[in-house]
């Protein structure tokens, strides 16, 4: 009986460590065994053993040229399963498809996770030049239209906690001054939508609006994204009308009352 309990405890401990490894790779990208060992405080031989198991199941893969490990395609399968179960991705899909057809641009459904956004669903528009597949990818809140929607609508103390930690610059257009960003967020609250261009990647622009739950809280954002030569300051407001309408429809499907 004692041996069985010890075996179960060891197994649970190994599972916990394996999950921690996946979280490190998700956050840091390709990384070697030594940095993982140092971050988790686990001996390198144990990390090697767990990585071998994860690699055998397709959850991690090794970059042979650099001896580093990164998340494998097995994680994408798991993420796809989670996406199918996610109510927002299910309820938003027909509306996202209609929006992509209307505007001809790529439509993303994005959720907030701490100081980052995660894209959980995407519909590619009809335009010849489109943005890349963002499903599963993370972006800092302060660099994207969807992220600014979340920042603008979260509690002030929660927002200050994120801004006070420092804002990383990704391009020359990235807003890294907290006070300047606060001014933008106030305007977003007034307009009801966010527009960003060249702030996360040069040449990429987006317009986003909040998706609300039955209680009115912002649970996701719908984003139209594309090249900055097509989504511009001149047509952002017109594009926002379509995005706002789509966000309202998705929110209504989630139980949020329809505006009179």
PDB file of C-alpha atoms in Angstrom:
ATOM      1  CA  UNK A   1       0.000   0.000   0.000  1.00  0.00           C
ATOM      2  CA  UNK A   2       2.861   2.308   0.900  1.00  0.00           C
ATOM      3  CA  UNK A   3       4.685   1.562  -2.368  1.00  0.00           C
ATOM      4  CA  UNK A   4       1.533   2.328  -4.334  1.00  0.00           C
ATOM      5  CA  UNK A   5       1.142   5.702  -2.604  1.00  0.00           C
ATOM      6  CA  UNK A   6       4.785   6.565  -3.216  1.00  0.00           C
ATOM      7  CA  UNK A   7       4.503   5.623  -6.898  1.00  0.00           C
ATOM      8  CA  UNK A   8       1.360   7.746  -7.280  1.00  0.00           C
ATOM      9  CA  UNK A   9       3.066  10.692  -5.579  1.00  0.00           C
ATOM     10  CA  UNK A  10       6.117  10.379  -7.846  1.00  0.00           C
ATOM     11  CA  UNK A  11       3.909  10.225 -10.934  1.00  0.00           C
ATOM     12  CA  UNK A  12       1.973  13.336  -9.923  1.00  0.00           C
ATOM     13  CA  UNK A  13       5.251  15.146  -9.248  1.00  0.00           C
ATOM     14  CA  UNK A  14       6.553  14.192 -12.701  1.00  0.00           C
ATOM     15  CA  UNK A  15       3.345  15.376 -14.369  1.00  0.00           C
ATOM     16  CA  UNK A  16       3.600  18.679 -12.508  1.00  0.00           C
ATOM     17  CA  UNK A  17       7.190  19.153 -13.677  1.00  0.00           C
ATOM     18  CA  UNK A  18       6.322  18.207 -17.262  1.00  0.00           C
ATOM     19  CA  UNK A  19       3.554  20.819 -17.297  1.00  0.00           C
ATOM     20  CA  UNK A  20       5.996  23.380 -15.904  1.00  0.00           C
ATOM     21  CA  UNK A  21       8.388  22.602 -18.767  1.00  0.00           C
ATOM     22  CA  UNK A  22       5.610  23.173 -21.320  1.00  0.00           C
ATOM     23  CA  UNK A  23       4.776  26.495 -19.664  1.00  0.00           C
ATOM     24  CA  UNK A  24       8.427  27.581 -19.817  1.00  0.00           C
ATOM     25  CA  UNK A  25       8.593  26.743 -23.529  1.00  0.00           C
ATOM     26  CA  UNK A  26       5.297  28.529 -24.175  1.00  0.00           C
ATOM     27  CA  UNK A  27       6.626  31.655 -22.516  1.00  0.00           C
ATOM     28  CA  UNK A  28      10.245  31.636 -23.705  1.00  0.00           C
ATOM     29  CA  UNK A  29      10.140  29.861 -27.060  1.00  0.00           C
ATOM     30  CA  UNK A  30      13.095  27.675 -28.071  1.00  0.00           C
ATOM     31  CA  UNK A  31      15.364  27.138 -25.067  1.00  0.00           C
ATOM     32  CA  UNK A  32      18.041  24.713 -23.893  1.00  0.00           C
ATOM     33  CA  UNK A  33      17.981  22.211 -21.055  1.00  0.00           C
ATOM     34  CA  UNK A  34      20.180  24.282 -18.743  1.00  0.00           C
ATOM     35  CA  UNK A  35      17.915  27.384 -18.670  1.00  0.00           C
ATOM     36  CA  UNK A  36      14.876  25.169 -18.045  1.00  0.00           C
ATOM     37  CA  UNK A  37      16.701  23.393 -15.242  1.00  0.00           C
ATOM     38  CA  UNK A  38      17.758  26.670 -13.665  1.00  0.00           C
ATOM     39  CA  UNK A  39      14.292  28.245 -13.889  1.00  0.00           C
ATOM     40  CA  UNK A  40      12.501  25.246 -12.396  1.00  0.00           C
ATOM     41  CA  UNK A  41      15.214  24.299  -9.916  1.00  0.00           C
ATOM     42  CA  UNK A  42      15.214  20.725 -11.215  1.00  0.00           C
ATOM     43  CA  UNK A  43      18.311  18.661 -12.057  1.00  0.00           C
ATOM     44  CA  UNK A  44      19.201  18.542 -15.755  1.00  0.00           C
ATOM     45  CA  UNK A  45      18.985  14.738 -15.901  1.00  0.00           C
ATOM     46  CA  UNK A  46      15.342  14.951 -14.787  1.00  0.00           C
ATOM     47  CA  UNK A  47      14.619  17.671 -17.369  1.00  0.00           C
ATOM     48  CA  UNK A  48      16.210  15.503 -20.095  1.00  0.00           C
ATOM     49  CA  UNK A  49      14.040  12.542 -19.095  1.00  0.00           C
ATOM     50  CA  UNK A  50      10.827  14.561 -19.072  1.00  0.00           C
ATOM     51  CA  UNK A  51      11.678  16.272 -22.370  1.00  0.00           C
ATOM     52  CA  UNK A  52      12.272  12.863 -23.966  1.00  0.00           C
ATOM     53  CA  UNK A  53       8.812  11.740 -22.859  1.00  0.00           C
ATOM     54  CA  UNK A  54       7.169  14.944 -24.088  1.00  0.00           C
ATOM     55  CA  UNK A  55       9.058  14.676 -27.393  1.00  0.00           C
ATOM     56  CA  UNK A  56       7.892  11.077 -27.866  1.00  0.00           C
ATOM     57  CA  UNK A  57       4.304  12.299 -27.539  1.00  0.00           C
ATOM     58  CA  UNK A  58       4.860  15.170 -29.984  1.00  0.00           C
ATOM     59  CA  UNK A  59       4.385  17.890 -27.369  1.00  0.00           C
ATOM     60  CA  UNK A  60       7.926  19.219 -27.745  1.00  0.00           C
ATOM     61  CA  UNK A  61      10.488  19.024 -30.508  1.00  0.00           C
ATOM     62  CA  UNK A  62      14.234  19.563 -30.572  1.00  0.00           C
ATOM     63  CA  UNK A  63      15.978  22.095 -32.773  1.00  0.00           C
ATOM     64  CA  UNK A  64      18.937  19.925 -33.780  1.00  0.00           C
ATOM     65  CA  UNK A  65      21.021  22.838 -35.034  1.00  0.00           C
ATOM     66  CA  UNK A  66      20.991  24.582 -31.650  1.00  0.00           C
ATOM     67  CA  UNK A  67      20.212  21.782 -29.230  1.00  0.00           C
ATOM     68  CA  UNK A  68      17.184  23.660 -27.974  1.00  0.00           C
ATOM     69  CA  UNK A  69      13.625  22.515 -27.372  1.00  0.00           C
ATOM     70  CA  UNK A  70      10.358  24.148 -28.409  1.00  0.00           C
ATOM     71  CA  UNK A  71       6.679  23.286 -28.337  1.00  0.00           C
ATOM     72  CA  UNK A  72       5.692  20.625 -30.866  1.00  0.00           C
ATOM     73  CA  UNK A  73       2.678  20.210 -33.096  1.00  0.00           C
ATOM     74  CA  UNK A  74       1.007  17.980 -30.522  1.00  0.00           C
ATOM     75  CA  UNK A  75       0.322  21.104 -28.498  1.00  0.00           C
ATOM     76  CA  UNK A  76      -1.564  22.556 -31.463  1.00  0.00           C
ATOM     77  CA  UNK A  77      -3.846  19.517 -31.446  1.00  0.00           C
ATOM     78  CA  UNK A  78      -4.552  20.047 -27.760  1.00  0.00           C
ATOM     79  CA  UNK A  79      -5.149  23.746 -28.350  1.00  0.00           C
ATOM     80  CA  UNK A  80      -7.550  22.918 -31.171  1.00  0.00           C
ATOM     81  CA  UNK A  81      -9.518  20.708 -28.797  1.00  0.00           C
ATOM     82  CA  UNK A  82      -9.661  23.493 -26.238  1.00  0.00           C
ATOM     83  CA  UNK A  83     -10.772  25.933 -28.907  1.00  0.00           C
ATOM     84  CA  UNK A  84     -13.620  23.661 -29.975  1.00  0.00           C
ATOM     85  CA  UNK A  85     -14.795  23.534 -26.380  1.00  0.00           C
ATOM     86  CA  UNK A  86     -14.480  27.278 -25.872  1.00  0.00           C
ATOM     87  CA  UNK A  87     -17.925  28.829 -26.041  1.00  0.00           C
ATOM     88  CA  UNK A  88     -16.661  32.095 -27.526  1.00  0.00           C
ATOM     89  CA  UNK A  89     -14.877  30.426 -30.429  1.00  0.00           C
ATOM     90  CA  UNK A  90     -17.999  28.389 -31.179  1.00  0.00           C
ATOM     91  CA  UNK A  91     -20.534  31.208 -30.930  1.00  0.00           C
ATOM     92  CA  UNK A  92     -18.331  33.717 -32.745  1.00  0.00           C
ATOM     93  CA  UNK A  93     -17.343  31.573 -35.722  1.00  0.00           C
ATOM     94  CA  UNK A  94     -20.355  32.297 -38.022  1.00  0.00           C
ATOM     95  CA  UNK A  95     -20.170  36.007 -37.228  1.00  0.00           C
ATOM     96  CA  UNK A  96     -16.409  36.052 -37.810  1.00  0.00           C
ATOM     97  CA  UNK A  97     -16.935  34.387 -41.183  1.00  0.00           C
ATOM     98  CA  UNK A  98     -19.564  36.954 -42.148  1.00  0.00           C
ATOM     99  CA  UNK A  99     -17.323  39.816 -41.009  1.00  0.00           C
ATOM    100  CA  UNK A 100     -14.336  38.481 -42.971  1.00  0.00           C
ATOM    101  CA  UNK A 101     -16.569  38.237 -46.030  1.00  0.00           C
ATOM    102  CA  UNK A 102     -17.843  41.797 -45.526  1.00  0.00           C
ATOM    103  CA  UNK A 103     -14.488  43.518 -45.120  1.00  0.00           C
ATOM    104  CA  UNK A 104     -12.210  41.118 -46.993  1.00  0.00           C
ATOM    105  CA  UNK A 105      -9.694  41.038 -44.144  1.00  0.00           C
ATOM    106  CA  UNK A 106      -8.654  38.468 -41.562  1.00  0.00           C
ATOM    107  CA  UNK A 107     -10.795  38.254 -38.426  1.00  0.00           C
ATOM    108  CA  UNK A 108      -9.389  37.047 -35.096  1.00  0.00           C
ATOM    109  CA  UNK A 109     -11.068  36.229 -31.798  1.00  0.00           C
ATOM    110  CA  UNK A 110      -8.715  37.084 -28.947  1.00  0.00           C
ATOM    111  CA  UNK A 111      -8.821  36.543 -25.195  1.00  0.00           C
ATOM    112  CA  UNK A 112      -6.835  38.125 -22.369  1.00  0.00           C
ATOM    113  CA  UNK A 113      -4.344  36.192 -20.263  1.00  0.00           C
ATOM    114  CA  UNK A 114      -2.569  38.408 -17.753  1.00  0.00           C
ATOM    115  CA  UNK A 115      -0.386  40.941 -19.577  1.00  0.00           C
ATOM    116  CA  UNK A 116      -0.870  39.187 -22.924  1.00  0.00           C
ATOM    117  CA  UNK A 117      -3.499  38.314 -25.487  1.00  0.00           C
ATOM    118  CA  UNK A 118      -4.059  34.873 -27.006  1.00  0.00           C
ATOM    119  CA  UNK A 119      -5.724  34.348 -30.382  1.00  0.00           C
ATOM    120  CA  UNK A 120      -8.172  31.443 -30.117  1.00  0.00           C
ATOM    121  CA  UNK A 121      -9.805  31.558 -33.553  1.00  0.00           C
ATOM    122  CA  UNK A 122      -9.165  33.064 -36.967  1.00  0.00           C
ATOM    123  CA  UNK A 123     -11.016  33.427 -40.262  1.00  0.00           C
ATOM    124  CA  UNK A 124      -8.945  34.392 -43.282  1.00  0.00           C
ATOM    125  CA  UNK A 125     -10.356  37.153 -45.466  1.00  0.00           C
ATOM    126  CA  UNK A 126     -10.566  37.196 -49.232  1.00  0.00           C
ATOM    127  CA  UNK A 127      -7.734  39.689 -49.770  1.00  0.00           C
ATOM    128  CA  UNK A 128      -4.675  38.382 -51.597  1.00  0.00           C
ATOM    129  CA  UNK A 129      -2.299  39.744 -48.955  1.00  0.00           C
ATOM    130  CA  UNK A 130      -3.391  38.545 -45.506  1.00  0.00           C
ATOM    131  CA  UNK A 131      -1.902  38.375 -42.035  1.00  0.00           C
ATOM    132  CA  UNK A 132      -0.283  35.176 -40.752  1.00  0.00           C
ATOM    133  CA  UNK A 133      -1.990  32.469 -38.741  1.00  0.00           C
ATOM    134  CA  UNK A 134      -2.200  33.881 -35.223  1.00  0.00           C
ATOM    135  CA  UNK A 135      -4.105  31.032 -33.544  1.00  0.00           C
ATOM    136  CA  UNK A 136      -2.379  30.128 -30.295  1.00  0.00           C
ATOM    137  CA  UNK A 137       0.018  33.049 -30.466  1.00  0.00           C
ATOM    138  CA  UNK A 138       0.494  35.552 -27.678  1.00  0.00           C
ATOM    139  CA  UNK A 139       1.030  39.301 -27.902  1.00  0.00           C
ATOM    140  CA  UNK A 140       1.665  41.980 -25.255  1.00  0.00           C
ATOM    141  CA  UNK A 141      -1.441  43.982 -24.384  1.00  0.00           C
ATOM    142  CA  UNK A 142       0.080  47.391 -25.174  1.00  0.00           C
ATOM    143  CA  UNK A 143       1.096  46.576 -28.765  1.00  0.00           C
ATOM    144  CA  UNK A 144      -2.171  45.489 -30.405  1.00  0.00           C
ATOM    145  CA  UNK A 145      -5.691  46.772 -30.939  1.00  0.00           C
ATOM    146  CA  UNK A 146      -7.188  43.824 -29.055  1.00  0.00           C
ATOM    147  CA  UNK A 147      -4.754  44.259 -26.191  1.00  0.00           C
ATOM    148  CA  UNK A 148      -5.666  47.913 -25.872  1.00  0.00           C
ATOM    149  CA  UNK A 149      -9.344  46.959 -25.721  1.00  0.00           C
ATOM    150  CA  UNK A 150      -8.564  44.794 -22.690  1.00  0.00           C
ATOM    151  CA  UNK A 151      -6.383  47.460 -21.077  1.00  0.00           C
ATOM    152  CA  UNK A 152      -9.028  50.137 -21.632  1.00  0.00           C
ATOM    153  CA  UNK A 153     -11.800  48.084 -20.037  1.00  0.00           C
ATOM    154  CA  UNK A 154     -10.021  46.437 -17.097  1.00  0.00           C
ATOM    155  CA  UNK A 155     -10.039  47.793 -13.551  1.00  0.00           C
ATOM    156  CA  UNK A 156      -7.719  50.817 -13.121  1.00  0.00           C
ATOM    157  CA  UNK A 157      -5.642  49.110 -10.412  1.00  0.00           C
ATOM    158  CA  UNK A 158      -5.183  46.040 -12.594  1.00  0.00           C
ATOM    159  CA  UNK A 159      -4.153  48.220 -15.540  1.00  0.00           C
ATOM    160  CA  UNK A 160      -1.654  50.218 -13.451  1.00  0.00           C
ATOM    161  CA  UNK A 161      -0.114  46.985 -12.208  1.00  0.00           C
ATOM    162  CA  UNK A 162       0.607  45.988 -15.811  1.00  0.00           C
ATOM    163  CA  UNK A 163       1.788  49.418 -16.970  1.00  0.00           C
ATOM    164  CA  UNK A 164       4.033  49.962 -13.949  1.00  0.00           C
ATOM    165  CA  UNK A 165       6.030  46.837 -14.771  1.00  0.00           C
ATOM    166  CA  UNK A 166       7.410  48.559 -17.869  1.00  0.00           C
ATOM    167  CA  UNK A 167       6.385  48.411 -21.522  1.00  0.00           C
ATOM    168  CA  UNK A 168       8.672  46.769 -24.054  1.00  0.00           C
ATOM    169  CA  UNK A 169       9.270  48.488 -27.393  1.00  0.00           C
ATOM    170  CA  UNK A 170       8.691  46.278 -30.447  1.00  0.00           C
ATOM    171  CA  UNK A 171       8.825  48.927 -33.180  1.00  0.00           C
ATOM    172  CA  UNK A 172       9.356  52.664 -33.390  1.00  0.00           C
ATOM    173  CA  UNK A 173       5.571  53.051 -33.202  1.00  0.00           C
ATOM    174  CA  UNK A 174       5.112  51.069 -29.971  1.00  0.00           C
ATOM    175  CA  UNK A 175       3.725  53.261 -27.203  1.00  0.00           C
ATOM    176  CA  UNK A 176       5.896  52.660 -24.131  1.00  0.00           C
ATOM    177  CA  UNK A 177       5.051  55.771 -22.116  1.00  0.00           C
ATOM    178  CA  UNK A 178       2.291  54.833 -19.621  1.00  0.00           C
ATOM    179  CA  UNK A 179       0.747  58.302 -19.573  1.00  0.00           C
ATOM    180  CA  UNK A 180       0.563  58.475 -23.371  1.00  0.00           C
ATOM    181  CA  UNK A 181      -0.972  55.013 -23.404  1.00  0.00           C
ATOM    182  CA  UNK A 182      -3.517  56.049 -20.766  1.00  0.00           C
ATOM    183  CA  UNK A 183      -4.613  58.886 -23.066  1.00  0.00           C
ATOM    184  CA  UNK A 184      -5.116  56.409 -25.900  1.00  0.00           C
ATOM    185  CA  UNK A 185      -7.088  54.083 -23.623  1.00  0.00           C
ATOM    186  CA  UNK A 186      -9.396  56.915 -22.551  1.00  0.00           C
ATOM    187  CA  UNK A 187     -10.138  57.593 -26.228  1.00  0.00           C
ATOM    188  CA  UNK A 188     -10.784  53.885 -26.804  1.00  0.00           C
ATOM    189  CA  UNK A 189     -13.331  53.856 -23.984  1.00  0.00           C
ATOM    190  CA  UNK A 190     -15.048  56.850 -25.596  1.00  0.00           C
ATOM    191  CA  UNK A 191     -15.073  55.426 -29.127  1.00  0.00           C
ATOM    192  CA  UNK A 192     -15.799  51.844 -28.126  1.00  0.00           C
ATOM    193  CA  UNK A 193     -13.068  50.396 -30.344  1.00  0.00           C
ATOM    194  CA  UNK A 194      -9.273  50.396 -30.716  1.00  0.00           C
ATOM    195  CA  UNK A 195      -7.051  50.952 -33.737  1.00  0.00           C
ATOM    196  CA  UNK A 196      -3.334  50.169 -33.910  1.00  0.00           C
ATOM    197  CA  UNK A 197      -0.790  50.285 -36.715  1.00  0.00           C
ATOM    198  CA  UNK A 198       2.854  49.173 -36.863  1.00  0.00           C
ATOM    199  CA  UNK A 199       3.010  48.843 -33.059  1.00  0.00           C
ATOM    200  CA  UNK A 200       3.631  45.106 -32.805  1.00  0.00           C
ATOM    201  CA  UNK A 201       4.971  44.477 -36.291  1.00  0.00           C
ATOM    202  CA  UNK A 202       5.797  46.932 -39.042  1.00  0.00           C
ATOM    203  CA  UNK A 203       3.174  46.700 -41.759  1.00  0.00           C
ATOM    204  CA  UNK A 204       0.436  45.220 -39.569  1.00  0.00           C
ATOM    205  CA  UNK A 205      -2.687  47.095 -38.497  1.00  0.00           C
ATOM    206  CA  UNK A 206      -5.852  46.157 -36.686  1.00  0.00           C
ATOM    207  CA  UNK A 207      -9.225  47.355 -35.450  1.00  0.00           C
ATOM    208  CA  UNK A 208     -10.743  45.671 -32.388  1.00  0.00           C
ATOM    209  CA  UNK A 209     -13.913  45.846 -30.308  1.00  0.00           C
ATOM    210  CA  UNK A 210     -14.885  44.149 -27.027  1.00  0.00           C
ATOM    211  CA  UNK A 211     -17.018  41.034 -26.688  1.00  0.00           C
ATOM    212  CA  UNK A 212     -19.053  41.072 -23.478  1.00  0.00           C
ATOM    213  CA  UNK A 213     -20.571  38.427 -21.257  1.00  0.00           C
ATOM    214  CA  UNK A 214     -24.119  38.415 -19.922  1.00  0.00           C
ATOM    215  CA  UNK A 215     -22.919  40.516 -16.992  1.00  0.00           C
ATOM    216  CA  UNK A 216     -21.249  43.114 -19.218  1.00  0.00           C
ATOM    217  CA  UNK A 217     -17.649  42.129 -18.529  1.00  0.00           C
ATOM    218  CA  UNK A 218     -15.214  42.031 -21.441  1.00  0.00           C
ATOM    219  CA  UNK A 219     -14.389  38.370 -22.074  1.00  0.00           C
ATOM    220  CA  UNK A 220     -12.805  38.608 -25.533  1.00  0.00           C
ATOM    221  CA  UNK A 221     -12.233  40.896 -28.502  1.00  0.00           C
ATOM    222  CA  UNK A 222     -12.985  40.602 -32.192  1.00  0.00           C
ATOM    223  CA  UNK A 223     -10.243  41.995 -34.403  1.00  0.00           C
ATOM    224  CA  UNK A 224      -9.953  42.778 -38.082  1.00  0.00           C
ATOM    225  CA  UNK A 225      -6.294  42.744 -39.047  1.00  0.00           C
ATOM    226  CA  UNK A 226      -4.332  43.231 -42.234  1.00  0.00           C
ATOM    227  CA  UNK A 227      -1.572  45.200 -43.930  1.00  0.00           C
ATOM    228  CA  UNK A 228      -1.246  48.824 -42.854  1.00  0.00           C
ATOM    229  CA  UNK A 229      -1.529  49.983 -46.459  1.00  0.00           C
ATOM    230  CA  UNK A 230      -5.122  48.670 -46.455  1.00  0.00           C
ATOM    231  CA  UNK A 231      -6.168  49.339 -42.860  1.00  0.00           C
ATOM    232  CA  UNK A 232      -5.356  53.006 -42.376  1.00  0.00           C
ATOM    233  CA  UNK A 233      -6.286  55.922 -40.136  1.00  0.00           C
ATOM    234  CA  UNK A 234      -8.548  57.132 -42.945  1.00  0.00           C
ATOM    235  CA  UNK A 235     -10.700  53.991 -43.147  1.00  0.00           C
ATOM    236  CA  UNK A 236     -10.364  52.727 -39.543  1.00  0.00           C
ATOM    237  CA  UNK A 237     -13.590  54.394 -38.374  1.00  0.00           C
ATOM    238  CA  UNK A 238     -15.592  52.914 -41.259  1.00  0.00           C
ATOM    239  CA  UNK A 239     -14.071  49.482 -40.638  1.00  0.00           C
ATOM    240  CA  UNK A 240     -14.820  49.859 -36.928  1.00  0.00           C
ATOM    241  CA  UNK A 241     -18.548  50.065 -37.663  1.00  0.00           C
ATOM    242  CA  UNK A 242     -18.415  46.508 -39.008  1.00  0.00           C
ATOM    243  CA  UNK A 243     -16.242  45.314 -36.122  1.00  0.00           C
ATOM    244  CA  UNK A 244     -18.514  46.902 -33.511  1.00  0.00           C
ATOM    245  CA  UNK A 245     -21.579  45.314 -35.098  1.00  0.00           C
ATOM    246  CA  UNK A 246     -19.897  41.900 -35.086  1.00  0.00           C
ATOM    247  CA  UNK A 247     -18.794  42.333 -31.465  1.00  0.00           C
ATOM    248  CA  UNK A 248     -22.350  43.281 -30.481  1.00  0.00           C
ATOM    249  CA  UNK A 249     -23.751  40.204 -32.237  1.00  0.00           C
ATOM    250  CA  UNK A 250     -21.292  37.872 -30.521  1.00  0.00           C
ATOM    251  CA  UNK A 251     -21.965  39.552 -27.176  1.00  0.00           C
ATOM    252  CA  UNK A 252     -25.695  39.091 -27.711  1.00  0.00           C
ATOM    253  CA  UNK A 253     -25.120  35.384 -28.323  1.00  0.00           C
ATOM    254  CA  UNK A 254     -23.330  35.305 -24.975  1.00  0.00           C
ATOM    255  CA  UNK A 255     -26.397  36.811 -23.289  1.00  0.00           C
ATOM    256  CA  UNK A 256     -25.414  40.494 -23.258  1.00  0.00           C
ATOM    257  CA  UNK A 257     -28.508  42.628 -23.915  1.00  0.00           C
ATOM    258  CA  UNK A 258     -28.918  44.053 -27.386  1.00  0.00           C
ATOM    259  CA  UNK A 259     -28.509  47.828 -27.542  1.00  0.00           C
ATOM    260  CA  UNK A 260     -31.714  49.754 -28.152  1.00  0.00           C
TER     261      UNK A 260
END
